[in-house]
Short mmCIF file of C-alpha atoms and ligand atoms in Angstrom, two decimals:
data_model
loop_
_atom_site.label_atom_id
_atom_site.label_comp_id
_atom_site.label_asym_id
_atom_site.label_seq_id
_atom_site.Cartn_x
_atom_site.Cartn_y
_atom_site.Cartn_z
CA MET Y 144 0.00 0.00 0.00
CA ILE Y 145 1.31 3.44 -0.87
CA PRO Y 146 1.69 5.44 2.33
CA GLU Y 147 -0.29 8.68 2.39
CA PRO Y 148 1.94 11.71 1.99
CA GLN Y 149 2.49 13.38 5.32
CA THR Y 150 1.62 17.05 5.15
CA LYS Y 151 3.55 19.14 7.59
CA PRO Y 152 1.17 21.10 9.81
CA ARG Y 153 1.57 24.81 9.08
CA ARG Y 154 2.62 27.01 11.92
CA ARG Y 155 -0.39 28.62 13.47
CA LEU Y 156 -0.28 32.28 14.36
CA PRO Y 157 -3.53 33.53 15.88
CA LEU Y 158 -5.22 36.42 14.08
CA ALA Y 159 -5.21 38.44 17.33
CA VAL Y 160 -1.41 38.26 17.46
CA LYS Y 161 -1.04 39.24 13.80
CA TRP Y 162 -3.50 42.06 14.20
CA THR Y 163 -1.83 43.30 17.38
CA ALA Y 164 1.57 43.19 15.72
CA VAL Y 165 0.38 45.05 12.62
CA VAL Y 166 -1.54 47.73 14.57
CA GLY Y 167 1.25 48.08 17.16
CA VAL Y 168 4.09 48.32 14.67
CA GLY Y 169 2.00 50.58 12.40
CA ILE Y 170 1.29 53.11 15.14
CA PHE Y 171 4.86 52.87 16.41
CA VAL Y 172 6.43 53.45 13.01
CA THR Y 173 4.08 56.38 12.31
CA PHE Y 174 4.99 57.92 15.64
CA LEU Y 175 8.68 57.37 15.02
CA VAL Y 176 8.57 58.90 11.54
CA PHE Y 177 6.71 61.99 12.81
CA SER Y 178 9.14 62.32 15.72
CA LEU Y 179 12.16 62.06 13.45
CA VAL Y 180 10.75 64.63 11.05
CA LEU Y 181 10.17 66.93 14.02
CA TYR Y 182 13.67 66.17 15.31
CA GLY Y 183 15.20 67.07 11.96
CA ALA Y 184 13.17 70.28 11.72
CA THR Y 185 14.15 71.30 15.27
CA GLY Y 186 17.81 70.67 14.43
CA ARG Y 187 17.54 72.87 11.34
CA ILE Y 188 15.83 75.69 13.26
CA LEU Y 189 18.47 75.59 16.03
CA ARG Y 190 21.29 75.58 13.48
CA SER Y 191 19.89 78.54 11.58
CA GLN Y 192 19.42 80.43 14.87
CA GLU Y 193 23.01 79.71 15.74
CA GLN Y 194 24.08 80.82 12.29
CA ARG Y 195 22.28 84.14 12.68
CA THR Y 196 23.94 84.76 16.02
CA LEU Y 197 27.38 84.03 14.58
CA GLN Y 198 26.62 86.27 11.63
CA ASP Y 199 25.93 89.19 14.03
CA THR Y 200 29.22 88.55 15.82
CA LEU Y 201 31.05 88.33 12.54
CA SER Y 202 29.59 91.63 11.32
CA ALA Y 203 30.61 93.27 14.56
CA VAL Y 204 34.19 92.06 14.23
CA GLU Y 205 34.38 93.07 10.55
CA GLN Y 206 33.13 96.55 11.35
CA ARG Y 207 35.74 96.98 14.04
CA LEU Y 208 38.59 95.86 11.89
CA SER Y 209 37.60 97.43 8.58
CA PRO Y 210 38.81 100.97 9.43
CA ILE Y 211 42.39 99.60 9.30
CA ALA Y 212 43.82 100.83 6.04
CA SER Y 213 46.73 98.65 5.01
CA LYS Y 214 47.70 95.65 7.07
CA LEU Y 215 46.47 93.64 10.05
CA THR Y 216 48.99 93.15 12.84
CA VAL Y 217 48.78 91.87 16.40
CA ASP Y 218 49.12 95.44 17.54
CA ASN Y 219 46.32 97.02 15.58
CA VAL Y 220 43.89 94.08 15.88
CA THR Y 221 44.10 93.30 19.61
CA PRO Y 222 43.08 96.75 20.95
CA LEU Y 223 40.10 96.90 18.60
CA LEU Y 224 38.76 93.60 19.84
CA GLU Y 225 39.62 93.94 23.52
CA VAL Y 226 37.05 95.22 26.02
CA ASP Y 227 37.39 96.54 29.53
CA GLY Y 228 36.65 94.60 32.71
CA SER Y 229 33.25 96.20 33.33
CA ASP Y 230 31.99 95.01 29.95
CA TYR Y 231 33.36 91.66 30.70
CA GLN Y 232 31.40 91.09 33.92
CA THR Y 233 28.79 88.89 32.35
CA SER Y 234 31.30 86.44 31.02
CA ALA Y 235 33.32 86.00 34.19
CA GLY Y 236 34.59 82.53 34.67
CA THR Y 237 34.01 81.44 31.10
CA GLY Y 238 37.68 81.52 30.20
CA VAL Y 239 37.67 84.34 27.64
CA SER Y 240 41.22 85.66 27.71
CA LEU Y 241 40.76 89.23 26.57
CA VAL Y 242 42.94 91.78 28.26
CA GLY Y 243 42.90 95.58 28.50
CA GLY Y 244 39.95 97.76 27.56
CA ASN Y 245 38.45 99.83 24.80
CA ASP Y 246 35.65 102.23 25.64
CA GLU Y 247 35.06 103.12 22.03
CA SER Y 248 34.03 99.64 21.10
CA VAL Y 249 30.37 100.12 20.27
CA PHE Y 250 29.93 96.41 19.54
CA ALA Y 251 31.77 95.26 22.61
CA ASP Y 252 28.69 93.88 24.32
CA SER Y 253 27.45 91.77 21.49
CA VAL Y 254 30.90 90.50 20.61
CA ILE Y 255 31.73 89.58 24.18
CA GLN Y 256 28.43 87.98 24.78
CA LYS Y 257 29.00 85.55 21.98
CA LEU Y 258 32.67 85.05 22.59
CA SER Y 259 32.16 84.51 26.30
CA ARG Y 260 30.60 81.12 25.49
CA ALA Y 261 33.11 78.38 26.18
CA ASP Y 262 32.21 76.57 22.94
CA VAL Y 263 32.76 79.59 20.66
CA SER Y 264 36.15 80.93 19.64
CA LEU Y 265 37.17 83.72 17.31
CA ALA Y 266 40.43 84.06 15.43
CA VAL Y 267 41.77 86.80 13.16
CA TYR Y 268 44.32 85.98 10.47
CA SER Y 269 46.53 88.12 8.25
CA ASN Y 270 45.97 87.89 4.51
CA LYS Y 271 48.78 85.32 4.47
CA GLY Y 272 46.89 83.14 6.91
CA ILE Y 273 49.00 83.87 10.01
CA GLU Y 274 47.00 83.91 13.20
CA LEU Y 275 47.14 87.38 14.76
CA TYR Y 276 44.56 87.07 17.43
CA SER Y 277 42.39 84.36 19.01
CA THR Y 278 40.02 84.24 21.95
CA ARG Y 279 40.86 80.63 22.82
CA SER Y 280 42.92 77.96 21.25
CA GLU Y 281 41.15 75.97 18.53
CA ASP Y 282 42.92 73.60 16.25
CA GLN Y 283 40.51 74.04 13.33
CA PRO Y 284 42.46 75.16 10.23
CA LEU Y 285 41.66 78.47 8.57
CA VAL Y 286 39.23 78.33 5.66
CA LYS Y 287 40.43 81.00 3.25
CA THR Y 288 37.39 82.41 1.58
CA LYS Y 289 36.36 85.35 -0.58
CA THR Y 290 32.83 85.54 0.79
CA THR Y 291 31.32 84.60 4.13
CA THR Y 292 30.95 80.79 4.36
CA TYR Y 293 29.18 78.60 6.89
CA LYS Y 294 30.19 74.98 7.26
CA MET Y 295 28.87 72.22 9.49
CA ILE Y 296 31.85 69.99 10.30
CA LYS Y 297 31.95 66.71 12.13
CA LYS Y 298 35.49 65.48 12.41
CA GLY Y 299 37.11 63.70 15.33
CA SER Y 300 36.00 65.29 18.56
CA PHE Y 301 34.80 68.39 16.73
CA ASN Y 302 31.15 68.70 15.80
CA GLY Y 303 30.01 72.19 15.04
CA MET Y 304 29.88 75.15 12.73
CA ILE Y 305 32.79 77.12 11.26
CA VAL Y 306 32.10 80.57 9.87
CA SER Y 307 34.83 82.26 7.85
CA ALA Y 308 34.85 85.66 6.21
CA PRO Y 309 37.40 87.97 4.55
CA ILE Y 310 38.25 91.34 6.15
CA VAL Y 311 38.27 94.17 3.68
CA SER Y 312 39.44 97.68 4.51
CA SER Y 313 36.59 100.17 4.38
CA THR Y 314 38.97 102.99 3.53
CA THR Y 315 41.25 101.44 0.89
CA GLY Y 316 39.15 98.44 -0.17
CA LYS Y 317 42.22 96.28 0.35
CA HIS Y 318 41.95 92.64 1.46
CA LEU Y 319 43.38 92.71 5.00
CA GLY Y 320 42.95 89.14 6.21
CA TYR Y 321 40.37 86.67 7.57
CA VAL Y 322 38.18 86.26 10.56
CA GLN Y 323 36.95 82.77 11.56
CA ILE Y 324 34.50 81.78 14.28
CA THR Y 325 34.48 78.20 15.47
CA ASP Y 326 31.32 77.15 17.28
CA ARG Y 327 31.10 73.72 18.90
CA MET Y 328 27.34 74.27 19.42
CA GLN Y 329 27.31 72.47 22.75
CA ALA Y 330 23.94 73.87 23.82
CA THR Y 331 22.34 72.85 20.55
CA HIS Y 332 23.82 69.36 20.76
CA ALA Y 333 22.63 69.02 24.34
CA THR Y 334 19.10 70.11 23.34
CA MET Y 335 19.09 67.66 20.43
CA ARG Y 336 20.32 64.85 22.67
CA ARG Y 337 17.59 65.58 25.18
CA LEU Y 338 15.03 65.63 22.38
CA MET Y 339 16.28 62.30 21.05
CA ASN Y 340 16.09 60.73 24.51
CA MET Y 341 12.54 61.98 24.87
CA ILE Y 342 11.65 60.56 21.44
CA LEU Y 343 13.08 57.17 22.37
CA ILE Y 344 11.27 57.02 25.69
CA LEU Y 345 7.99 58.21 24.16
CA SER Y 346 8.40 55.74 21.27
CA GLY Y 347 8.71 52.92 23.76
CA VAL Y 348 5.58 54.11 25.55
CA ALA Y 349 3.80 54.51 22.19
CA LEU Y 350 4.78 50.97 21.22
CA LEU Y 351 3.45 49.55 24.48
CA VAL Y 352 0.20 51.55 24.30
CA SER Y 353 -0.37 50.67 20.63
CA LEU Y 354 0.30 46.96 21.24
CA LEU Y 355 -2.17 47.02 24.11
CA MET Y 356 -4.77 48.87 22.05
CA GLY Y 357 -4.22 46.51 19.11
CA PHE Y 358 -4.69 43.52 21.37
CA ILE Y 359 -7.88 44.86 22.97
CA MET Y 360 -9.32 45.87 19.58
CA SER Y 361 -8.47 42.58 17.92
CA ARG Y 362 -10.07 40.60 20.76
CA ARG Y 363 -13.18 42.72 20.40
CA PHE Y 364 -13.37 42.39 16.62
CA LEU Y 365 -12.60 38.69 16.59
CA LYS Y 366 -15.25 37.79 19.15
CA PRO Y 367 -18.01 37.33 16.53
CA ILE Y 368 -15.63 35.31 14.35
CA ARG Y 369 -15.00 32.96 17.25
CA SER Y 370 -18.71 32.55 17.73
CA ILE Y 371 -19.15 31.88 13.95
CA THR Y 372 -16.42 29.20 14.12
CA LYS Y 373 -18.08 27.63 17.14
CA THR Y 374 -21.43 27.52 15.33
CA ILE Y 375 -19.87 25.98 12.20
CA ALA Y 376 -18.22 23.31 14.36
CA VAL Y 377 -21.59 22.46 15.95
CA VAL Y 378 -23.29 22.31 12.52
CA ASN Y 379 -20.44 20.15 11.20
CA ASP Y 380 -20.89 17.70 14.05
CA GLU Y 381 -24.63 17.66 13.74
CA PRO Y 382 -25.96 18.91 10.37
CA GLN Y 383 -29.58 18.76 11.55
CA SER Y 384 -28.87 21.07 14.48
CA ASP Y 385 -30.84 24.31 14.51
CA VAL Y 386 -28.11 26.24 16.32
CA ARG Y 387 -27.51 29.79 14.95
CA ILE Y 388 -24.95 32.51 15.64
CA PRO Y 389 -26.25 34.93 18.29
CA GLN Y 390 -27.17 38.35 16.85
CA LEU Y 391 -24.52 41.02 17.39
CA LYS Y 392 -25.22 44.30 19.15
CA GLN Y 393 -23.28 46.33 16.63
CA ASN Y 394 -24.40 47.12 13.08
CA ASP Y 395 -21.44 46.67 10.74
CA GLU Y 396 -19.91 44.25 8.24
CA LEU Y 397 -19.55 41.55 10.88
CA SER Y 398 -23.22 41.70 11.79
CA ASP Y 399 -23.97 41.48 8.04
CA LEU Y 400 -21.80 38.38 7.91
CA VAL Y 401 -23.64 36.85 10.87
CA ASN Y 402 -27.03 37.58 9.24
CA GLU Y 403 -25.92 36.15 5.90
CA PHE Y 404 -24.46 33.11 7.57
CA ASN Y 405 -27.59 32.45 9.62
CA GLY Y 406 -29.67 32.92 6.44
CA MET Y 407 -27.45 30.40 4.66
CA LEU Y 408 -27.86 27.89 7.48
CA ASP Y 409 -31.64 28.39 7.30
CA ARG Y 410 -31.60 27.74 3.56
CA ILE Y 411 -29.43 24.64 3.94
CA GLN Y 412 -31.75 23.43 6.68
CA ARG Y 413 -34.77 23.97 4.44
CA PHE Y 414 -33.02 22.17 1.61
CA ILE Y 415 -32.17 19.20 3.83
CA ASP Y 416 -35.77 19.09 5.09
CA GLN Y 417 -37.11 19.28 1.53
CA GLN Y 418 -34.82 16.50 0.41
CA ALA Y 419 -35.95 14.32 3.31
CA VAL Y 420 -39.61 15.04 2.51
CA PHE Y 421 -38.96 14.35 -1.17
CA VAL Y 422 -37.35 10.98 -0.48
CA THR Y 423 -40.21 10.01 1.85
CA ASP Y 424 -42.77 11.17 -0.72
CA VAL Y 425 -41.08 9.32 -3.57
CA SER Y 426 -40.89 6.06 -1.63
CA HIS Y 427 -44.50 6.52 -0.55
CA GLU Y 428 -45.63 7.22 -4.11
CA LEU Y 429 -43.78 4.19 -5.46
CA ARG Y 430 -45.02 1.92 -2.70
CA THR Y 431 -48.63 1.93 -3.96
CA PRO Y 432 -47.96 0.85 -7.58
CA VAL Y 433 -45.38 -1.70 -6.38
CA ALA Y 434 -47.91 -3.12 -3.88
CA ILE Y 435 -50.55 -3.32 -6.62
CA LEU Y 436 -48.08 -5.06 -8.95
CA GLU Y 437 -47.11 -7.48 -6.20
CA GLY Y 438 -50.79 -8.27 -5.49
CA HIS Y 439 -51.49 -9.05 -9.14
CA LEU Y 440 -48.37 -11.18 -9.51
CA GLN Y 441 -49.35 -13.21 -6.43
CA LEU Y 442 -52.83 -13.61 -7.90
CA LEU Y 443 -51.34 -14.79 -11.16
CA ASN Y 444 -49.04 -17.14 -9.32
CA ARG Y 445 -51.87 -18.81 -7.43
CA TRP Y 446 -54.71 -18.95 -9.91
CA GLY Y 447 -53.85 -16.98 -13.01
CA LYS Y 448 -51.88 -19.71 -14.70
CA ASP Y 449 -55.04 -21.76 -15.25
CA ASP Y 450 -57.65 -19.02 -15.39
CA PRO Y 451 -57.34 -16.96 -18.57
CA GLU Y 452 -59.79 -14.36 -17.23
CA VAL Y 453 -57.67 -13.66 -14.12
CA LEU Y 454 -54.59 -13.71 -16.31
CA ASP Y 455 -55.94 -11.05 -18.68
CA GLU Y 456 -57.29 -8.86 -15.91
CA SER Y 457 -54.12 -8.99 -13.81
CA LEU Y 458 -51.83 -8.41 -16.74
CA ALA Y 459 -53.86 -5.38 -17.85
CA ALA Y 460 -53.85 -3.95 -14.30
CA SER Y 461 -50.14 -4.60 -13.89
CA LEU Y 462 -49.36 -2.92 -17.18
CA GLN Y 463 -51.38 0.12 -16.13
CA GLU Y 464 -49.40 0.38 -12.89
CA VAL Y 465 -46.11 0.02 -14.74
CA THR Y 466 -47.17 2.85 -17.08
CA ARG Y 467 -48.04 4.99 -14.07
CA MET Y 468 -44.66 4.24 -12.47
CA LYS Y 469 -42.94 5.14 -15.72
CA SER Y 470 -44.72 8.48 -15.88
CA LEU Y 471 -43.95 9.10 -12.20
CA ILE Y 472 -40.25 8.38 -12.73
CA GLN Y 473 -40.22 10.63 -15.84
CA GLU Y 474 -41.87 13.45 -13.88
CA MET Y 475 -39.40 13.11 -11.02
CA LEU Y 476 -36.59 13.27 -13.53
CA ASP Y 477 -38.18 16.38 -15.08
CA LEU Y 478 -38.34 17.98 -11.68
CA THR Y 479 -34.67 17.46 -10.89
CA ARG Y 480 -33.62 18.62 -14.36
CA ALA Y 481 -35.78 21.74 -14.10
CA ASP Y 482 -33.26 22.98 -11.52
CA GLN Y 483 -30.46 23.24 -14.06
CA VAL Y 484 -32.16 25.05 -16.94
CA ASP Y 485 -30.11 28.23 -16.53
CA VAL Y 486 -26.89 26.37 -17.13
CA GLN Y 487 -28.22 24.27 -19.98
CA PHE Y 488 -29.96 26.92 -22.07
CA PRO Y 489 -28.48 30.31 -21.28
CA ASN Y 490 -29.18 31.82 -24.73
CA ALA Y 491 -32.47 30.18 -25.70
CA VAL Y 492 -35.26 32.51 -26.89
CA LEU Y 493 -38.82 31.90 -28.04
CA ASP Y 494 -41.71 33.78 -29.62
CA LEU Y 495 -44.55 33.71 -27.08
CA ASN Y 496 -47.20 34.66 -29.62
CA GLN Y 497 -46.47 31.76 -31.91
CA LEU Y 498 -46.08 29.22 -29.09
CA VAL Y 499 -49.37 30.08 -27.37
CA GLU Y 500 -51.25 29.81 -30.69
CA GLN Y 501 -49.65 26.46 -31.42
CA VAL Y 502 -50.32 24.85 -28.01
CA VAL Y 503 -53.95 26.01 -27.96
CA ASN Y 504 -54.45 24.63 -31.50
CA ASP Y 505 -52.97 21.28 -30.43
CA PHE Y 506 -55.34 21.05 -27.46
CA THR Y 507 -58.33 22.01 -29.58
CA MET Y 508 -57.44 19.07 -31.80
CA ILE Y 509 -56.83 16.54 -29.00
CA HIS Y 510 -59.93 17.48 -26.98
CA PRO Y 511 -62.79 18.02 -29.44
CA ASP Y 512 -65.31 17.86 -26.57
CA PHE Y 513 -63.83 21.07 -25.07
CA VAL Y 514 -64.15 24.67 -26.22
CA PHE Y 515 -60.86 26.53 -26.14
CA ILE Y 516 -61.08 30.31 -26.38
CA LEU Y 517 -57.83 32.12 -27.06
CA ASP Y 518 -57.78 35.80 -26.19
CA ASN Y 519 -54.45 36.78 -27.68
CA ASP Y 520 -53.49 40.47 -27.30
CA LEU Y 521 -49.89 39.92 -28.38
CA GLN Y 522 -48.92 41.97 -31.43
CA GLY Y 523 -46.34 40.29 -33.65
CA PRO Y 524 -43.52 38.27 -32.14
CA VAL Y 525 -43.01 38.72 -28.38
CA TRP Y 526 -39.61 37.47 -27.30
CA VAL Y 527 -38.91 35.66 -24.06
CA ARG Y 528 -35.60 34.27 -22.85
CA MET Y 529 -36.62 30.67 -22.42
CA TYR Y 530 -36.13 27.32 -24.07
CA ARG Y 531 -39.19 26.66 -26.25
CA ASN Y 532 -39.87 23.10 -25.04
CA HIS Y 533 -39.92 24.26 -21.44
CA LEU Y 534 -42.68 26.82 -21.88
CA GLU Y 535 -44.57 24.36 -24.05
CA GLN Y 536 -44.30 21.81 -21.22
CA VAL Y 537 -45.60 24.35 -18.68
CA LEU Y 538 -48.59 25.28 -20.91
CA ILE Y 539 -49.35 21.59 -21.46
CA ILE Y 540 -49.34 20.97 -17.68
CA LEU Y 541 -51.76 23.88 -17.10
CA LEU Y 542 -54.07 22.98 -20.01
CA ASP Y 543 -53.99 19.28 -19.05
CA ASN Y 544 -55.03 20.18 -15.51
CA ALA Y 545 -57.73 22.51 -16.81
CA VAL Y 546 -59.11 19.62 -18.86
CA LYS Y 547 -58.68 17.07 -16.03
CA TYR Y 548 -60.35 19.18 -13.35
CA SER Y 549 -63.19 20.63 -15.45
CA THR Y 550 -66.62 19.37 -14.54
CA THR Y 551 -69.77 20.09 -16.53
CA ARG Y 552 -68.74 23.30 -18.26
CA LYS Y 553 -66.13 22.15 -20.71
CA GLU Y 554 -64.73 25.53 -21.60
CA ILE Y 555 -61.17 26.76 -21.23
CA HIS Y 556 -59.98 30.34 -21.73
CA VAL Y 557 -56.39 31.14 -22.57
CA SER Y 558 -55.28 34.76 -22.64
CA ALA Y 559 -51.95 36.35 -23.49
CA ALA Y 560 -50.92 40.00 -23.21
CA THR Y 561 -47.91 42.21 -22.60
CA ASN Y 562 -47.61 44.63 -19.68
CA THR Y 563 -44.98 46.98 -18.27
CA ASP Y 564 -43.01 44.15 -16.66
CA GLY Y 565 -43.14 41.69 -19.56
CA ALA Y 566 -45.82 39.29 -20.71
CA ALA Y 567 -48.55 37.32 -18.98
CA ILE Y 568 -50.42 34.15 -20.00
CA ALA Y 569 -53.48 32.89 -18.13
CA VAL Y 570 -55.26 29.52 -18.37
CA GLN Y 571 -58.74 29.56 -16.91
CA ASP Y 572 -61.21 26.73 -16.40
CA PHE Y 573 -64.68 26.56 -14.89
CA GLY Y 574 -64.31 23.25 -13.08
CA GLU Y 575 -63.74 22.05 -9.51
CA GLY Y 576 -61.76 25.04 -8.32
CA LEU Y 577 -59.61 25.03 -5.21
CA SER Y 578 -60.21 25.91 -1.57
CA ASN Y 579 -58.04 28.62 -0.02
CA GLU Y 580 -55.96 26.03 1.80
CA ASP Y 581 -55.40 23.86 -1.31
CA ARG Y 582 -54.52 26.91 -3.38
CA GLN Y 583 -51.50 27.50 -1.15
CA ARG Y 584 -50.30 23.94 -1.59
CA VAL Y 585 -50.91 22.97 -5.21
CA PHE Y 586 -47.35 23.85 -6.17
CA ASN Y 587 -45.90 21.51 -3.51
CA ARG Y 588 -44.39 18.26 -4.70
CA PHE Y 589 -46.80 15.32 -4.74
CA TYR Y 590 -49.66 17.46 -3.49
CA ARG Y 591 -53.06 16.38 -4.74
CA VAL Y 592 -56.36 17.68 -3.45
CA ASP Y 593 -58.09 14.35 -3.76
CA LYS Y 594 -55.47 11.62 -3.95
CA ALA Y 595 -57.79 8.87 -5.14
CA ARG Y 596 -59.48 10.94 -7.85
CA SER Y 597 -56.25 12.47 -8.99
CA ARG Y 598 -54.66 9.04 -9.30
CA GLU Y 599 -57.66 7.94 -11.31
CA LYS Y 600 -56.92 10.79 -13.71
CA GLY Y 601 -53.29 9.78 -13.91
CA GLY Y 602 -51.94 12.61 -11.76
CA ASN Y 603 -48.85 12.27 -9.60
CA GLY Y 604 -49.03 15.70 -8.03
CA LEU Y 605 -45.78 16.79 -9.69
CA GLY Y 606 -47.02 18.74 -12.73
CA LEU Y 607 -47.42 22.13 -11.03
CA SER Y 608 -44.11 21.71 -9.11
CA ILE Y 609 -42.35 21.18 -12.42
CA ALA Y 610 -44.14 24.18 -13.95
CA GLN Y 611 -43.18 26.41 -11.02
CA GLN Y 612 -39.58 25.24 -11.01
CA LEU Y 613 -39.24 25.91 -14.74
CA ILE Y 614 -40.88 29.35 -14.71
CA GLU Y 615 -38.85 30.50 -11.69
CA SER Y 616 -35.64 29.24 -13.29
CA TYR Y 617 -36.30 31.74 -16.07
CA HIS Y 618 -37.02 34.54 -13.53
CA GLY Y 619 -40.76 34.38 -14.10
CA GLU Y 620 -43.66 33.85 -11.72
CA ILE Y 621 -46.58 31.46 -11.61
CA SER Y 622 -49.67 32.01 -9.49
CA VAL Y 623 -53.22 30.74 -9.11
CA ASP Y 624 -56.53 32.36 -8.47
CA SER Y 625 -59.43 30.04 -7.73
CA ALA Y 626 -62.87 29.70 -6.23
CA LEU Y 627 -64.02 26.31 -4.99
CA GLY Y 628 -66.70 24.94 -7.26
CA HIS Y 629 -66.33 27.76 -9.80
CA GLY Y 630 -62.98 27.13 -11.46
CA SER Y 631 -59.37 28.22 -11.40
CA SER Y 632 -57.13 30.56 -13.30
CA PHE Y 633 -53.37 29.90 -13.47
CA ARG Y 634 -51.22 32.86 -14.50
CA ILE Y 635 -47.63 32.96 -15.74
CA ASP Y 636 -45.62 36.19 -15.81
CA LEU Y 637 -42.41 36.26 -17.80
CA PRO Y 638 -39.90 39.02 -18.50
CA THR Y 639 -39.65 39.88 -22.22
CA ILE Y 640 -36.65 41.04 -24.26
CA THR Y 641 -36.35 43.35 -27.28
CA PRO Y 642 -36.10 41.84 -30.80
CA ASP Y 643 -32.45 43.04 -31.03
CA VAL Y 644 -31.44 41.17 -27.90
CA ALA Y 645 -33.42 38.12 -29.06
CA GLU Y 646 -31.65 38.16 -32.41
CA HIS Y 647 -28.27 38.50 -30.75
CA LEU Y 648 -28.95 35.61 -28.32
CA GLN Y 649 -30.33 33.50 -31.14
CA SER Y 650 -27.15 34.01 -33.17
CA ILE Y 651 -25.01 33.01 -30.17
CA ALA Y 652 -27.15 29.89 -29.64
CA ASP Y 653 -26.89 29.04 -33.34
CA ALA Y 654 -23.12 29.53 -33.35
CA GLN Y 655 -22.76 27.27 -30.33
CA ALA Y 656 -24.91 24.50 -31.84
CA PRO Y 657 -25.32 25.05 -35.59
CA GLU Y 658 -27.42 21.94 -36.10
CA ASN Y 659 -30.47 23.08 -34.17
CA PRO Y 660 -29.53 22.28 -30.58
CA PHE Y 661 -33.09 21.75 -29.47
CA LYS Y 662 -34.13 19.33 -32.18
CA ASP Y 663 -33.64 16.12 -30.26
CA SER Y 664 -33.01 17.36 -26.79
CA GLN Y 665 -35.46 16.56 -24.10
CA LEU Y 666 -35.82 18.22 -20.76
P1 LIG U 92 -51.46 16.28 -10.96
O1 LIG U 92 -50.53 15.56 -11.84
O2 LIG U 92 -51.99 15.47 -9.83
O3 LIG U 92 -52.51 17.05 -11.67
P2 LIG U 92 -50.39 18.86 -10.36
O4 LIG U 92 -49.18 19.24 -9.63
O5 LIG U 92 -50.52 19.31 -11.76
O6 LIG U 92 -50.52 17.30 -10.23
O7 LIG U 92 -51.59 19.42 -9.56
C1 LIG U 92 -51.64 19.25 -8.15
C2 LIG U 92 -53.05 19.21 -7.67
O8 LIG U 92 -53.64 20.50 -7.80
C3 LIG U 92 -53.94 18.30 -8.46
O9 LIG U 92 -53.90 17.01 -7.95
C4 LIG U 92 -55.30 18.92 -8.30
O10 LIG U 92 -55.90 18.46 -7.12
C5 LIG U 92 -55.02 20.39 -8.15
N1 LIG U 92 -55.25 21.11 -9.41
C6 LIG U 92 -54.32 21.37 -10.37
N2 LIG U 92 -54.87 22.08 -11.37
C7 LIG U 92 -56.16 22.28 -11.05
C8 LIG U 92 -57.26 22.92 -11.69
N3 LIG U 92 -57.12 23.53 -12.86
N4 LIG U 92 -58.45 22.92 -11.05
C9 LIG U 92 -58.58 22.33 -9.86
N5 LIG U 92 -57.60 21.68 -9.20
C10 LIG U 92 -56.41 21.65 -9.79
#
């Protein structure tokens, strides 16, 4: 024996976990992206603020040095940049090593304020690049430049901004040298570090909160799904069970799903019940003819062999029962096939006008003792999307019944007309009629008002079920109006189509089966 291939069980990850992970990570990533964008923007703002401040300082220094006419030296630069002790008060203890004083320095305050910061240093160079003056020692090389330049530099232990500018004499226009400010931007870096720490801590909190929210939400959303699964499991174990999913309090897609699912279970239940009833009915219907056959065969066995009269009688009765069984089996077959008409004849079309005329003519010929009155209001061809034999079969069932259940007045009216929804055909007789209760049931399988009399007339109680099944398969309707003792009127309503559509469908049907597909086919 070939061993069955072993399928490896796939790893199971509960939906709640997936959902939680997706929601949690989604919120976390969004938060992180926003935070980083904010972080970047803050960094840019702080840098441009710093740049403006340095620019002010630079302008102040340039203005002080620009009156020099020819050459920058230690001697003419230092006094112009030095301030006295009183100006210097604010920066005490910051390590700025300016000496002496200069009361004329109008920019002294602003210059000192900036230079008093331990992370900022200023240096002045001659036009040959020799350092003439510096506020504190910085090992950043001079950037010789013709215009003011700002550079963010991150190299070794240095991480900050370097601003360089040329010094031009305001009197002679001569290039005197360079001024360079080196700013390690410690305050900005500290602020950015603090901001980053806050972002990291808040991101962690956001991750925890979003995971928790995701978990709570997923549990809430998945609750109905768990109850659906439970119900399916119960129905799987016991298909006859009438258990249903409890209605949800909310009104959303999940409650729609629950309603649809319960509806589906109801339909399946009805179908199972119908099938069970059908099987019981069929066996019941077949039991009678089989019992009759058995009785006659026993009779023949005992006495029939020698008694030609019994022989004839029993054989005739048996044959009649066999014929009845044959018709019953054919009708049951018709009924099951009537379910599949949509699939079998999707493009079939027929002309109602012509068909009604033809069927009524046939009946007039077969039943000369009846008067058939056709009230046909149809003008020209009226097209219906239906396989011709099917509508013919339905009309035959209705006309047959009208004949079978007519009493003294042997008159049958057939009318046909179009209306806004399509076309309608009615078959009216003036016979037994139906009680209110029977009227509701005549379309049920095997239903006969008077079983014995109906059997006498060869009825199995399946004709109207077949008719209903066929008409509804083509999206039509069949109904009955009746008064007990006065007669009945059966009405068929069918949707019609325009001649163009009919022609188109006809050509498709012809192309699919060029040799007249309906010629030999039976229902
Ligand atoms: P059957 O083959 O027994 O006629 P149908 O399904 O055609 O089966 O009809 C079901 C039952 O409905 C019949 O047995 C009969 O009692 C009743 N019925 C059908 N048509 C008529 C009618 N035109 N007038 C009165 N009763 C009818």
